[in-house]
CSV table of C-alpha atoms and ligand atoms in Angstrom, one decimal:
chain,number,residue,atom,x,y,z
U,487,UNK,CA,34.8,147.4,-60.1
U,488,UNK,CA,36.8,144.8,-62.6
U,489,UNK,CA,37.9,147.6,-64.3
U,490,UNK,CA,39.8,148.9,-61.4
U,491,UNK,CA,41.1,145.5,-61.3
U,492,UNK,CA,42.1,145.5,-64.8
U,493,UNK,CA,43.7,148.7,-64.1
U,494,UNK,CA,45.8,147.6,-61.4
U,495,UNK,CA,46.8,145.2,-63.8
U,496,UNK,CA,47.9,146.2,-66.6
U,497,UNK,CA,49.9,149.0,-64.5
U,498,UNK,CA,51.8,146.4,-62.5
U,499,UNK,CA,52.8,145.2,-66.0
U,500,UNK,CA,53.8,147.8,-66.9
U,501,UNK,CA,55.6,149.2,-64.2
U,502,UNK,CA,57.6,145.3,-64.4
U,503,UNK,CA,58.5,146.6,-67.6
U,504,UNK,CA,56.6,143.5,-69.0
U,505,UNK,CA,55.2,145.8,-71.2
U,506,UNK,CA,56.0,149.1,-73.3
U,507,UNK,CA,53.3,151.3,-73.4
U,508,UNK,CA,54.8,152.7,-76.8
U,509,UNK,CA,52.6,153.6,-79.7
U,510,UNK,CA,49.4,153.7,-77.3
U,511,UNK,CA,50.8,156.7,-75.3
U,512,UNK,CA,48.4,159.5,-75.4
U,513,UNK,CA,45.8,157.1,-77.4
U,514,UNK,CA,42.4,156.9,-76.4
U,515,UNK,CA,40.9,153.6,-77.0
U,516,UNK,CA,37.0,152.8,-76.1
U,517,UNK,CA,36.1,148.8,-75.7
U,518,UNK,CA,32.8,147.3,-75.7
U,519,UNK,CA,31.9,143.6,-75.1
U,520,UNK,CA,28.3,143.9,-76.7
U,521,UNK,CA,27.1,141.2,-74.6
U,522,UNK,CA,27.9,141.6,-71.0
U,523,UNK,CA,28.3,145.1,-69.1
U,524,UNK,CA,31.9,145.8,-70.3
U,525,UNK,CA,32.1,149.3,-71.6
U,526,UNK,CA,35.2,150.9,-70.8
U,527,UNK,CA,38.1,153.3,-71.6
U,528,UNK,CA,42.0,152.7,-71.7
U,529,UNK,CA,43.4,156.2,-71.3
U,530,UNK,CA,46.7,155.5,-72.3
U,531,UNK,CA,49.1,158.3,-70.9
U,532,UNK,CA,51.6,159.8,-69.1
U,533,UNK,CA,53.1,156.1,-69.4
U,534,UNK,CA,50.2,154.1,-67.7
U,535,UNK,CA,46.9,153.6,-68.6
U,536,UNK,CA,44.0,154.5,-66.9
U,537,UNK,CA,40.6,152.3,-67.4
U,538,UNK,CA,37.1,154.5,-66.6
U,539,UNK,CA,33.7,154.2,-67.7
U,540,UNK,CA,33.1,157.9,-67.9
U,541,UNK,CA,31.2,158.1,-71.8
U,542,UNK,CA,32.2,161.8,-72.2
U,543,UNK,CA,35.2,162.4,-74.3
U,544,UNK,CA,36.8,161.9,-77.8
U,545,UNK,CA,38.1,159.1,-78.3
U,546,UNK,CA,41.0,157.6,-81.1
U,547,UNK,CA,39.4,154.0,-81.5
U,548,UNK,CA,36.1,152.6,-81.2
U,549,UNK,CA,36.5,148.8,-81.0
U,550,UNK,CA,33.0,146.6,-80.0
U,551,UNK,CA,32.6,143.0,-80.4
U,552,UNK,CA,31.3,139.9,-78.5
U,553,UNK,CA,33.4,138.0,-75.4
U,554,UNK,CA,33.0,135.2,-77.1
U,555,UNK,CA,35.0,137.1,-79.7
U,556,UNK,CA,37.3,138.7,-77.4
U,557,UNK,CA,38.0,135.4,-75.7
U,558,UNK,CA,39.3,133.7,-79.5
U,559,UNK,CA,41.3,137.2,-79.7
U,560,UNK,CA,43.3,136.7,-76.6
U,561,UNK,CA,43.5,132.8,-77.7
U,562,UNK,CA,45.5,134.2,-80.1
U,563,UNK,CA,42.8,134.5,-83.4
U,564,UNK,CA,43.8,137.2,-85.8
U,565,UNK,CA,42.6,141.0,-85.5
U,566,UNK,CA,42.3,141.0,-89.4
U,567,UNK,CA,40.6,138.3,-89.9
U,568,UNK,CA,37.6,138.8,-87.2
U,569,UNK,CA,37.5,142.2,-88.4
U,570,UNK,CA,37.0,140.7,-92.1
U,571,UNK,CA,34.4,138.0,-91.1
U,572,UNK,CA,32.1,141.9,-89.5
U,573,UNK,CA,32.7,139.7,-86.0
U,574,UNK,CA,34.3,143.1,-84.6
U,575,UNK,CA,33.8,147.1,-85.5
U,576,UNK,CA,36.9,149.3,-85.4
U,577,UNK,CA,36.4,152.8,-85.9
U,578,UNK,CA,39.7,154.2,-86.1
U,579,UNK,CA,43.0,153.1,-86.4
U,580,UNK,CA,43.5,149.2,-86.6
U,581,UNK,CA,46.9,149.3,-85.6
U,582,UNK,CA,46.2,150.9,-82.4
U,583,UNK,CA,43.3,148.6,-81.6
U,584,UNK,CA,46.0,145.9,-82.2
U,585,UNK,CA,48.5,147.4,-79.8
U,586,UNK,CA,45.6,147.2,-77.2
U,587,UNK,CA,44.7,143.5,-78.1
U,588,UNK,CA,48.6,143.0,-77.7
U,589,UNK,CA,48.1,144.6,-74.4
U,590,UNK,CA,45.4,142.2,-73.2
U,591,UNK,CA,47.0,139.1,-73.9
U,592,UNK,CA,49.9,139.6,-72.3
U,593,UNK,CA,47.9,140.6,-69.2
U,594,UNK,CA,47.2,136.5,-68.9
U,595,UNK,CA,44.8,137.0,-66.2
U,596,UNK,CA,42.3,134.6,-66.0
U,597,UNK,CA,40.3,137.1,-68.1
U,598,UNK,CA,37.1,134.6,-68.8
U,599,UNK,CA,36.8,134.6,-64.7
U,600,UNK,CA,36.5,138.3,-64.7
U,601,UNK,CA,34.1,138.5,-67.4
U,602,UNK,CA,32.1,135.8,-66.5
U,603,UNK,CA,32.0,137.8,-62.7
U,604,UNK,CA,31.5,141.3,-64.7
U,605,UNK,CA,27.6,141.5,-64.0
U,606,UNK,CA,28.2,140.7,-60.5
U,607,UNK,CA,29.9,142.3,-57.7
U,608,UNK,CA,33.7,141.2,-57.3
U,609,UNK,CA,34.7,139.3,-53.8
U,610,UNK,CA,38.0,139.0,-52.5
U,611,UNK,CA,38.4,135.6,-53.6
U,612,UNK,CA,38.2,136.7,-57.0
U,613,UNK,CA,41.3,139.3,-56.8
U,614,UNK,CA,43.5,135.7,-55.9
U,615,UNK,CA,43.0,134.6,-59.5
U,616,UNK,CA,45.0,137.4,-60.7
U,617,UNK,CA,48.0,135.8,-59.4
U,618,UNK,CA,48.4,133.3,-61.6
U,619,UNK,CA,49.2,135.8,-64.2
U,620,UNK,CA,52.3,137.6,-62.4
U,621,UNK,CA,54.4,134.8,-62.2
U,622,UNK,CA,57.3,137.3,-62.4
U,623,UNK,CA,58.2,138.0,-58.9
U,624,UNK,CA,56.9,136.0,-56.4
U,625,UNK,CA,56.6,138.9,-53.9
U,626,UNK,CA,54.8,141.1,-55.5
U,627,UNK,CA,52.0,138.7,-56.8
U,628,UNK,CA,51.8,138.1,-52.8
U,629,UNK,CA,51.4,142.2,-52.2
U,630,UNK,CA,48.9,143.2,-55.2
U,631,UNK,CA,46.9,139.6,-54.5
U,632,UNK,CA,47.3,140.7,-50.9
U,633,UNK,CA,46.4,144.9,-51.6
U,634,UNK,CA,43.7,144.1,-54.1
U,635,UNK,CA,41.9,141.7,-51.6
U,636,UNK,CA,41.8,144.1,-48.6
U,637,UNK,CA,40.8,146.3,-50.9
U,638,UNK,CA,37.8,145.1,-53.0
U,639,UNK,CA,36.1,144.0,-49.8
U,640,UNK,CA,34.8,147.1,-48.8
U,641,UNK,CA,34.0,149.2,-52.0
U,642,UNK,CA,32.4,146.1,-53.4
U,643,UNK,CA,29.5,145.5,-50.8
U,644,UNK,CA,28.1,148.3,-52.6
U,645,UNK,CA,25.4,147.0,-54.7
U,646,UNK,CA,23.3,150.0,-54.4
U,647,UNK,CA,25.5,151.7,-56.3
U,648,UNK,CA,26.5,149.3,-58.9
U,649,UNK,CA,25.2,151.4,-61.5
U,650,UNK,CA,26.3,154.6,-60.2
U,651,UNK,CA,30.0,155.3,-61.4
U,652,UNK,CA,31.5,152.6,-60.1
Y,755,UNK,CA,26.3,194.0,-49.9
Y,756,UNK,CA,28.7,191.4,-48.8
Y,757,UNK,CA,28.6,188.6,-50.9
Y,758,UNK,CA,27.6,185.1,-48.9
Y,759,UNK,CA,28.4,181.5,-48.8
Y,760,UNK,CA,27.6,178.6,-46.6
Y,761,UNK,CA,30.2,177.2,-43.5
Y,762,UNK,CA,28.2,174.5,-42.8
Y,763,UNK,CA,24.3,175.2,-42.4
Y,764,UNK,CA,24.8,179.1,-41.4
Y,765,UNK,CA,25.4,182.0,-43.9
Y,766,UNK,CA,28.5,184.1,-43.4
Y,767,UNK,CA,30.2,186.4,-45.4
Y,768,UNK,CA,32.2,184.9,-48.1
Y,769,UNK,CA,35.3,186.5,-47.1
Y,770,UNK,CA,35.1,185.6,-43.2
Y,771,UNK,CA,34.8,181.5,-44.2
Y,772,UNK,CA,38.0,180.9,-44.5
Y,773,UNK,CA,39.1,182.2,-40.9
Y,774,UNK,CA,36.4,180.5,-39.7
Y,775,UNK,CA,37.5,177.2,-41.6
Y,776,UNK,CA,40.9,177.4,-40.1
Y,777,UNK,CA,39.5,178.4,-36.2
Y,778,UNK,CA,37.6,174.5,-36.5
Y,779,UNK,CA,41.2,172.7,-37.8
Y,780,UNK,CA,43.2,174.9,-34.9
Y,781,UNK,CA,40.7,174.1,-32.3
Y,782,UNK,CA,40.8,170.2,-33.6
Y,783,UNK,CA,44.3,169.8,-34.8
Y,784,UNK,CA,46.0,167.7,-32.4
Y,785,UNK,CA,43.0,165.2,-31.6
Y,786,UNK,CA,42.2,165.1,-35.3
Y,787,UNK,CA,44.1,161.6,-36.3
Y,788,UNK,CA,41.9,159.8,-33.0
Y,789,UNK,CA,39.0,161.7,-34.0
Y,790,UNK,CA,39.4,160.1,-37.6
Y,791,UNK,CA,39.8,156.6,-36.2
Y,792,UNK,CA,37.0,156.8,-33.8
Y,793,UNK,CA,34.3,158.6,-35.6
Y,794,UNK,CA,35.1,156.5,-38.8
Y,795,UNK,CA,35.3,153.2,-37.0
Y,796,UNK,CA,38.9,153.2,-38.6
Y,797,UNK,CA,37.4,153.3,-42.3
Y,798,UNK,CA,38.5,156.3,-43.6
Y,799,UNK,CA,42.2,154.3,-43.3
Y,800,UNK,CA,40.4,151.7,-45.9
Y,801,UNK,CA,39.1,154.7,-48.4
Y,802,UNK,CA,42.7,156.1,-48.4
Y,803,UNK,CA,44.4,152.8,-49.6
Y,804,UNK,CA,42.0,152.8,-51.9
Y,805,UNK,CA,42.5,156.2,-53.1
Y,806,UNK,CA,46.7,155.6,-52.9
Y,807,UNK,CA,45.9,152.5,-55.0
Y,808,UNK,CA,43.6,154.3,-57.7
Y,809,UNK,CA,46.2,156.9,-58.2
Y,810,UNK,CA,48.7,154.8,-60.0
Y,811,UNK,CA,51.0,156.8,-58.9
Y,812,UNK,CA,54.8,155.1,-59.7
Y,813,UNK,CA,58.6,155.7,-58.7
Y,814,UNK,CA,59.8,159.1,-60.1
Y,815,UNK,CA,56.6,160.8,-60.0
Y,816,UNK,CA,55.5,164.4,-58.7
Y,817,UNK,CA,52.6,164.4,-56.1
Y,818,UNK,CA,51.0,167.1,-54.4
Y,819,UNK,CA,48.4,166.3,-51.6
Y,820,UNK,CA,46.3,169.9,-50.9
Y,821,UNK,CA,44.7,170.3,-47.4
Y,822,UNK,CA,46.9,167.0,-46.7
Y,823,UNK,CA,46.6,167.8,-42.6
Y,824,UNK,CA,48.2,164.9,-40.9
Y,825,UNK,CA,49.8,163.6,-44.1
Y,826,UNK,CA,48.4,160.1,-43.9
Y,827,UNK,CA,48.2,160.3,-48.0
Y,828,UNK,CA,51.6,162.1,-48.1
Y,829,UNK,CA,53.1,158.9,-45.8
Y,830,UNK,CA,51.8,156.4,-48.7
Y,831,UNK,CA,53.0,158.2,-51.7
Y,832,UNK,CA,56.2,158.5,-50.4
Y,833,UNK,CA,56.5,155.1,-50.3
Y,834,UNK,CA,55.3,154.8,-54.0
Y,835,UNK,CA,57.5,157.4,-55.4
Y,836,UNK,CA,60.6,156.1,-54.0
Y,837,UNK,CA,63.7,158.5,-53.9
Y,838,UNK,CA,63.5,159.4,-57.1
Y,839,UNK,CA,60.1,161.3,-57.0
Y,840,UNK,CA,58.8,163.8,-54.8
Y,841,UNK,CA,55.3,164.1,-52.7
Y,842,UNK,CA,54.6,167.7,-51.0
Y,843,UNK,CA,51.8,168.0,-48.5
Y,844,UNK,CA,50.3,171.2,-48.4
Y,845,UNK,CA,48.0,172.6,-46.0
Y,846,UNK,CA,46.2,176.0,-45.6
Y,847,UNK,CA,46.1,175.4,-41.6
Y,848,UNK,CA,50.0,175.5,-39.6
Y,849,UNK,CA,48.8,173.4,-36.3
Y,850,UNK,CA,47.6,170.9,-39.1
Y,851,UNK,CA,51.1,171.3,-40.7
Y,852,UNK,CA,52.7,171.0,-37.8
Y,853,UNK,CA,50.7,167.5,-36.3
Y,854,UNK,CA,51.1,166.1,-40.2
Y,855,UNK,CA,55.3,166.7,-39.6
Y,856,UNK,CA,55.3,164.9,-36.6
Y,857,UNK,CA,52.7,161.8,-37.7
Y,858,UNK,CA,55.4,161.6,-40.5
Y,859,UNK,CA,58.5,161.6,-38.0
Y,860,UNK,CA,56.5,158.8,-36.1
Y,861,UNK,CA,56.3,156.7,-38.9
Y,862,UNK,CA,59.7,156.7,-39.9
Y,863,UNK,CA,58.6,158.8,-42.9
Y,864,UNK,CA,61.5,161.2,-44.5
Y,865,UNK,CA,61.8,163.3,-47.4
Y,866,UNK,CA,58.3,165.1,-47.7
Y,867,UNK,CA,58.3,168.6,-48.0
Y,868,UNK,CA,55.9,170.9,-46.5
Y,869,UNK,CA,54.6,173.9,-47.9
Y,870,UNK,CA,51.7,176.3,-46.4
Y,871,UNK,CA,48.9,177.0,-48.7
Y,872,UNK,CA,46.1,178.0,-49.9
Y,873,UNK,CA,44.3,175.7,-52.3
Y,874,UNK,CA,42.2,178.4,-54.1
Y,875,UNK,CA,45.9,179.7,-55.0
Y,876,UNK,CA,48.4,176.8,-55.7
Y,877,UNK,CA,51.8,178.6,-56.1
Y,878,UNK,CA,53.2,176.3,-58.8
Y,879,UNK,CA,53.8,176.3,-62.2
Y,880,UNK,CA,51.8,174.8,-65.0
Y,881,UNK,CA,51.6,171.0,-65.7
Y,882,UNK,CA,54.2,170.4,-62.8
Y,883,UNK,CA,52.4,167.0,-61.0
Y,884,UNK,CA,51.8,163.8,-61.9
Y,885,UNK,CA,49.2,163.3,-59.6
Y,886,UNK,CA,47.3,165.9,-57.0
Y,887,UNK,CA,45.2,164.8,-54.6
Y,888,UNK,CA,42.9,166.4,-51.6
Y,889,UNK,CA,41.0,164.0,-48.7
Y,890,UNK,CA,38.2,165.3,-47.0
Y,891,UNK,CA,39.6,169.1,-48.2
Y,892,UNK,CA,37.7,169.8,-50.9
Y,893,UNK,CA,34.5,170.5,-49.1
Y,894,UNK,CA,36.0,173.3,-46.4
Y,895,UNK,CA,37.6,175.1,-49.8
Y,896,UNK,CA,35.2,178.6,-50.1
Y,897,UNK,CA,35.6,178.7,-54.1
Y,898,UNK,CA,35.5,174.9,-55.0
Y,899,UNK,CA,35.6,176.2,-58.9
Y,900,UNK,CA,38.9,177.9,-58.6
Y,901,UNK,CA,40.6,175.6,-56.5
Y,902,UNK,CA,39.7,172.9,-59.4
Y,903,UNK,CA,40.9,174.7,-62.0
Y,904,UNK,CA,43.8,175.5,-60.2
Y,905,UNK,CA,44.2,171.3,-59.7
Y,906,UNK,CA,43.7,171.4,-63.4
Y,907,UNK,CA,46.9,173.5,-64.4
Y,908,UNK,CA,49.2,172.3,-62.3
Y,909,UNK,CA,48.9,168.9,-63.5
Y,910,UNK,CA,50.7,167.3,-66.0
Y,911,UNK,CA,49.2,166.0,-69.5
Y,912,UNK,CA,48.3,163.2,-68.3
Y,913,UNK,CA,48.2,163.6,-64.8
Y,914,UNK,CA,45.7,162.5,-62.5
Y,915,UNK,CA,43.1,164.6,-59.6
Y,916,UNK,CA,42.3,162.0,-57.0
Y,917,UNK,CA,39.6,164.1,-54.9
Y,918,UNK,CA,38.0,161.9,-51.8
Y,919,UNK,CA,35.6,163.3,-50.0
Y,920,UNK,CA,32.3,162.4,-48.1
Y,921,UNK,CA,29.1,162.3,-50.6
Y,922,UNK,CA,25.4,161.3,-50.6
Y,923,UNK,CA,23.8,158.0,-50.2
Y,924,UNK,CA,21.1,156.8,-51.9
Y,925,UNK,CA,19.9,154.1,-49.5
Y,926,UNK,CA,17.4,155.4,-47.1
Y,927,UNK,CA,18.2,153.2,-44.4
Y,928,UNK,CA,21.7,154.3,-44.4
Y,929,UNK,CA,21.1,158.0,-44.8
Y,930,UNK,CA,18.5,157.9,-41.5
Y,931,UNK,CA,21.7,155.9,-39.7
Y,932,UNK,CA,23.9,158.8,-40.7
Y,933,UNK,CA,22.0,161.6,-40.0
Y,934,UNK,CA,21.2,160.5,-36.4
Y,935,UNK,CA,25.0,159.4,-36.2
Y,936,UNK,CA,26.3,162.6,-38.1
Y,937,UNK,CA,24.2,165.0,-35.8
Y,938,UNK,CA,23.5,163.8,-32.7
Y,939,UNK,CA,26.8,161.4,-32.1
Y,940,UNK,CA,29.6,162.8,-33.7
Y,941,UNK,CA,29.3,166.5,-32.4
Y,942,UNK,CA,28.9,164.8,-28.6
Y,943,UNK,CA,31.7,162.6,-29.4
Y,944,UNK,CA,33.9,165.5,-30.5
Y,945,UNK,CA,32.5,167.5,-27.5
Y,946,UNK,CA,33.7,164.4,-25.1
Y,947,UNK,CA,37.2,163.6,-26.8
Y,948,UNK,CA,38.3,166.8,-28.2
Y,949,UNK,CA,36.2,169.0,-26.0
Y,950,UNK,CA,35.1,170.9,-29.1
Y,951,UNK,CA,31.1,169.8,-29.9
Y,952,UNK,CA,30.8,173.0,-32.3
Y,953,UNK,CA,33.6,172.1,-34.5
Y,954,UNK,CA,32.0,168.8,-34.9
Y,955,UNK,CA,28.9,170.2,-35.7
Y,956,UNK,CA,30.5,172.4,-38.4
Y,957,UNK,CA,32.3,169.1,-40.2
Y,958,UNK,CA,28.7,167.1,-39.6
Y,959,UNK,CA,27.0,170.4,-41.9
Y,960,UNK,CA,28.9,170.8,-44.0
Y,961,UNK,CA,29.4,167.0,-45.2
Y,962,UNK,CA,25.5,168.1,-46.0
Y,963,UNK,CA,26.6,170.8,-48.0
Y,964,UNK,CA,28.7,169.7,-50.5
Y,965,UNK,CA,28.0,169.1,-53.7
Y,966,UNK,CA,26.5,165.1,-54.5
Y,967,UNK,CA,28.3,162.8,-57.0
Y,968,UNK,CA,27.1,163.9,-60.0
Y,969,UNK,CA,27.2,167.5,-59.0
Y,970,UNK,CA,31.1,166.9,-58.7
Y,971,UNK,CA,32.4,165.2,-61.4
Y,972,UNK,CA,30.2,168.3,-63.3
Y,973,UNK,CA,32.5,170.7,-62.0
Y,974,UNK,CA,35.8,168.6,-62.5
Y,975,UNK,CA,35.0,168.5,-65.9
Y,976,UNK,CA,34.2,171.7,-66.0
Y,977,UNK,CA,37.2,172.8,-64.4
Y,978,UNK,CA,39.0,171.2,-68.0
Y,979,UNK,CA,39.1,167.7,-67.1
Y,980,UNK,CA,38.9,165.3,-69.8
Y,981,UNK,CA,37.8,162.7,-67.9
Y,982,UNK,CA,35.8,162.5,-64.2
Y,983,UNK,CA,34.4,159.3,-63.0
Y,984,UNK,CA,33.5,158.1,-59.2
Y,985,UNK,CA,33.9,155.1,-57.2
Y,986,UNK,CA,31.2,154.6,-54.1
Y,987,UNK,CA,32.8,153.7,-51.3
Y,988,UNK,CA,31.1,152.6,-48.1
Y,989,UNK,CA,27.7,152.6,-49.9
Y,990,UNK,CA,28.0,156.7,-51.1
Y,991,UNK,CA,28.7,158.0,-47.7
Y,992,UNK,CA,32.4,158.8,-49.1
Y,993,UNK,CA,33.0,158.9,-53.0
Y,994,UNK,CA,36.7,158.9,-54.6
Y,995,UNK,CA,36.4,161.3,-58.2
Y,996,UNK,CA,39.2,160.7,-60.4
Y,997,UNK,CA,39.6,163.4,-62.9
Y,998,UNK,CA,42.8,162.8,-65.8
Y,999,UNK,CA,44.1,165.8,-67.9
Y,1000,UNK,CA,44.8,164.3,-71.1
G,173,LIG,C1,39.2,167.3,-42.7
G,173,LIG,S1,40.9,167.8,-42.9
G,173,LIG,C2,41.6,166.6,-44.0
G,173,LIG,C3,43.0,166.3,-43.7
G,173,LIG,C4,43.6,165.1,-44.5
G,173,LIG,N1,43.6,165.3,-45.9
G,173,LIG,C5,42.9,163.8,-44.2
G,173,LIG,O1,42.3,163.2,-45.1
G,173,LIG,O2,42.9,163.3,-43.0
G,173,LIG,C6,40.6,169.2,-44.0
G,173,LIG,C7,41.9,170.0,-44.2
G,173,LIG,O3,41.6,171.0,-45.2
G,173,LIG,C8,42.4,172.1,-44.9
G,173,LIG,N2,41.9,173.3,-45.7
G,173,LIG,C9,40.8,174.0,-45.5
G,173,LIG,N3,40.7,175.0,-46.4
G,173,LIG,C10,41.8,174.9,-47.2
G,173,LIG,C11,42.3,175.6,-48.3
G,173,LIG,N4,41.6,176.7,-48.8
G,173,LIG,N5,43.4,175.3,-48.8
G,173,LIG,C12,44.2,174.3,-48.3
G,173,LIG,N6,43.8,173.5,-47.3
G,173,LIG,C13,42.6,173.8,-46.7
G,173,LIG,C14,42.2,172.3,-43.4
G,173,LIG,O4,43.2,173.1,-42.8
G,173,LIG,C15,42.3,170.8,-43.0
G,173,LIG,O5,43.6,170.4,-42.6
């Protein structure tokens, strides 16, 4: 479920023009934190980016590393030097995989709260946290904090199904 | 001899289902919007904001909703487009047409246009939408693989197939709730409300009948999607499959 979350996001960035989709249009970029359940996709097209789990397809850049890793990256540590020390695997492009680091920092959610939550189910109270990060337009934080809490109260009672696609 | 296919737990001739398919949305058209709210408890209002919200749909875009009905996905894209885009809400069934242009008159909704059609046959050019979507449509359709590949070129590069529709549970406990609920309640309740049990009975089948999750997103990809994946909602009773055309 945080990766719907993440993919509200970094739309509503996007669509505040806070962020130019540029270079990454039509890129397919597949991002693993080795360490917690965080295996997803950022299908960047049609000028937004979708964020799935689906495994099936080919895909541009193959980045994995460790959150503890990924948390010094949005700290702002450099790409190039991580990827020197072996503390991150790139297959593909770097400069793509850099345009997607980019990506994440500017997101500026409280990204260690949603990682930390990842193996979990997410609960409403969670969604309010992204608020901080849009401190754009006041309004709008209050209708995505208020659409992504109605929202993420029903689809996430499902544990059953944690495994199963969602 | 006549080829077959299922409408809901009988076998009928593969050509009569779709008459059939539209004598169940005549018969329930203009109770269909209560019959939603009342036999869903009001959640199938939830699973379409969530569905509007997983579409990432944005100002300017093209959006086609198939077997749209009573438009309540058309109402919410419209918003999302803005003036600059454009949301059609197609339908095979004209009473459903017809109760989906007034629900959007009573909302104060302008600016959707209708058009009459068949799903297996979508009379539009190639990579025209941004986003198509179909709610609880998908499963009435008699050739499921042409209607998806039909979805599939008449999106964009890009563009995105939002298809919600009810599914399979995997807890036990909640699949004996349903059943008793899905069979014995709701064709009584439609018998009571809409004075139509059989058509009830139909929708209750042929939930049953369509294809699981997994089942699904096999066909969406194999329809030429690059990308399927699900989202449970409401513990599997309803899943949301979102397929992307890259
Ligand atoms: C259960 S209703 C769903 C209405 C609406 N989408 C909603 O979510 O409330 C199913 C709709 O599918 C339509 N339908 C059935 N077969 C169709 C086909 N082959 N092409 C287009 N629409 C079809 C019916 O007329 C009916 O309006």
């Amino acid at each position: 479920m945080q990766h719907f979350v993440l993919e509200q996001a970094l739309n509503y960035l996007i669509d505040q023009g806070g962020v130019n989709l540029g270079a990454l249009n039509g890129k397919v970029l597949h991002f693993a934190l080795e360490d917690l359940a965080l295996d997803v996709n950022f299908i960047c097209t049609n000028n937004r980016i979708f964020v799935t789990t689906d495994a099936t397809t080919a895909i541009d850049v193959d980045i994995k590393l460790k959150s503890s890793v990924f948390l010094a990256l949005l700290q702002g540590e450099d790409l190039t030097e991580l990827l020197r020390q072996d503390k991150i695997i790139i297959h593909g492009d770097v400069k793509t995989a850099q345009l997607l680091v980019d990506l994440l920092q500017q997101i500026d959610i409280d990204l260690e709260e949603v990682l930390s939550k990842y193996i979990g189910d997410i609960f409403a109270h969670q969604a309010g946290k992204l608020g901080k990060t849009f401190k754009k337009s006041k309004n709008s934080i209050e209708a995505l904090k208020d659409e992504l809490t109605t929202l993420l109260v029903a689809p996430s009672k499902s544990n059953l199904f944690k495994d199963k696609g969602i | 001899m006549d080829k077959t296919t299922h409408f809901g737990f009988k076998d009928v001739v593969t050509d009569d289902k779709q008459s059939l398919v539209r004598g169940v949305f005549d018969s329930v058209a203009s109770k269909y919007d209560l019959m939603n709210d009342v036999l869903s408890f009001g959640a199938h209002r939830l699973w379409k904001r969530y569905t509007i919200a997983s579409s990432n749909v944005k100002v300017g875009d093209k959006v086609l909703d198939l077997a749209g009905g009573t438009g309540d996905l058309a109402i919410k894209f419209r918003k999302k487009v803005g003036d600059s885009g454009q949301v059609i809400l197609s339908d095979i069934n004209a009473a459903m047409l017809g109760e989906g242009r007034k629900n959007l008159i009573n909302n104060g909704v302008f600016g959707v246009e209708f058009i009459q059609l068949n799903a297996q046959n979508i009379p539009f050019a190639d990579n025209t939408f941004d986003c198509v979507s179909i709610a609880f449509g998908l499963r009435n359709i008699t050739d499921k693989d042409q209607a998806l590949a039909e979805m599939h070129r008449i999106l964009k590069p890009g563009g995105c197939l939002l298809i919600l529709e009810f599914s399979k549970t995997d807890s036990e406990l909640l699949k004996k709730f349903y059943d008793f609920y899905s069979f014995s309640v709701m064709p009584k309740l439609g018998g009571i409300i809409a004075n139509d049990e059989d058509s009830y009975q139909y929708l209750a089948e042929s939930i049953r009948k369509h294809p699981d999750q997994e089942t699904l997103k096999t066909m969406v990809l194999d329809a030429g999607f690059s990308f399927c994946e699900y989202h449970n909602l409401s513990g599997g009773i309803v899943a949301l499959h979102k397929g992307i055309k890259v």
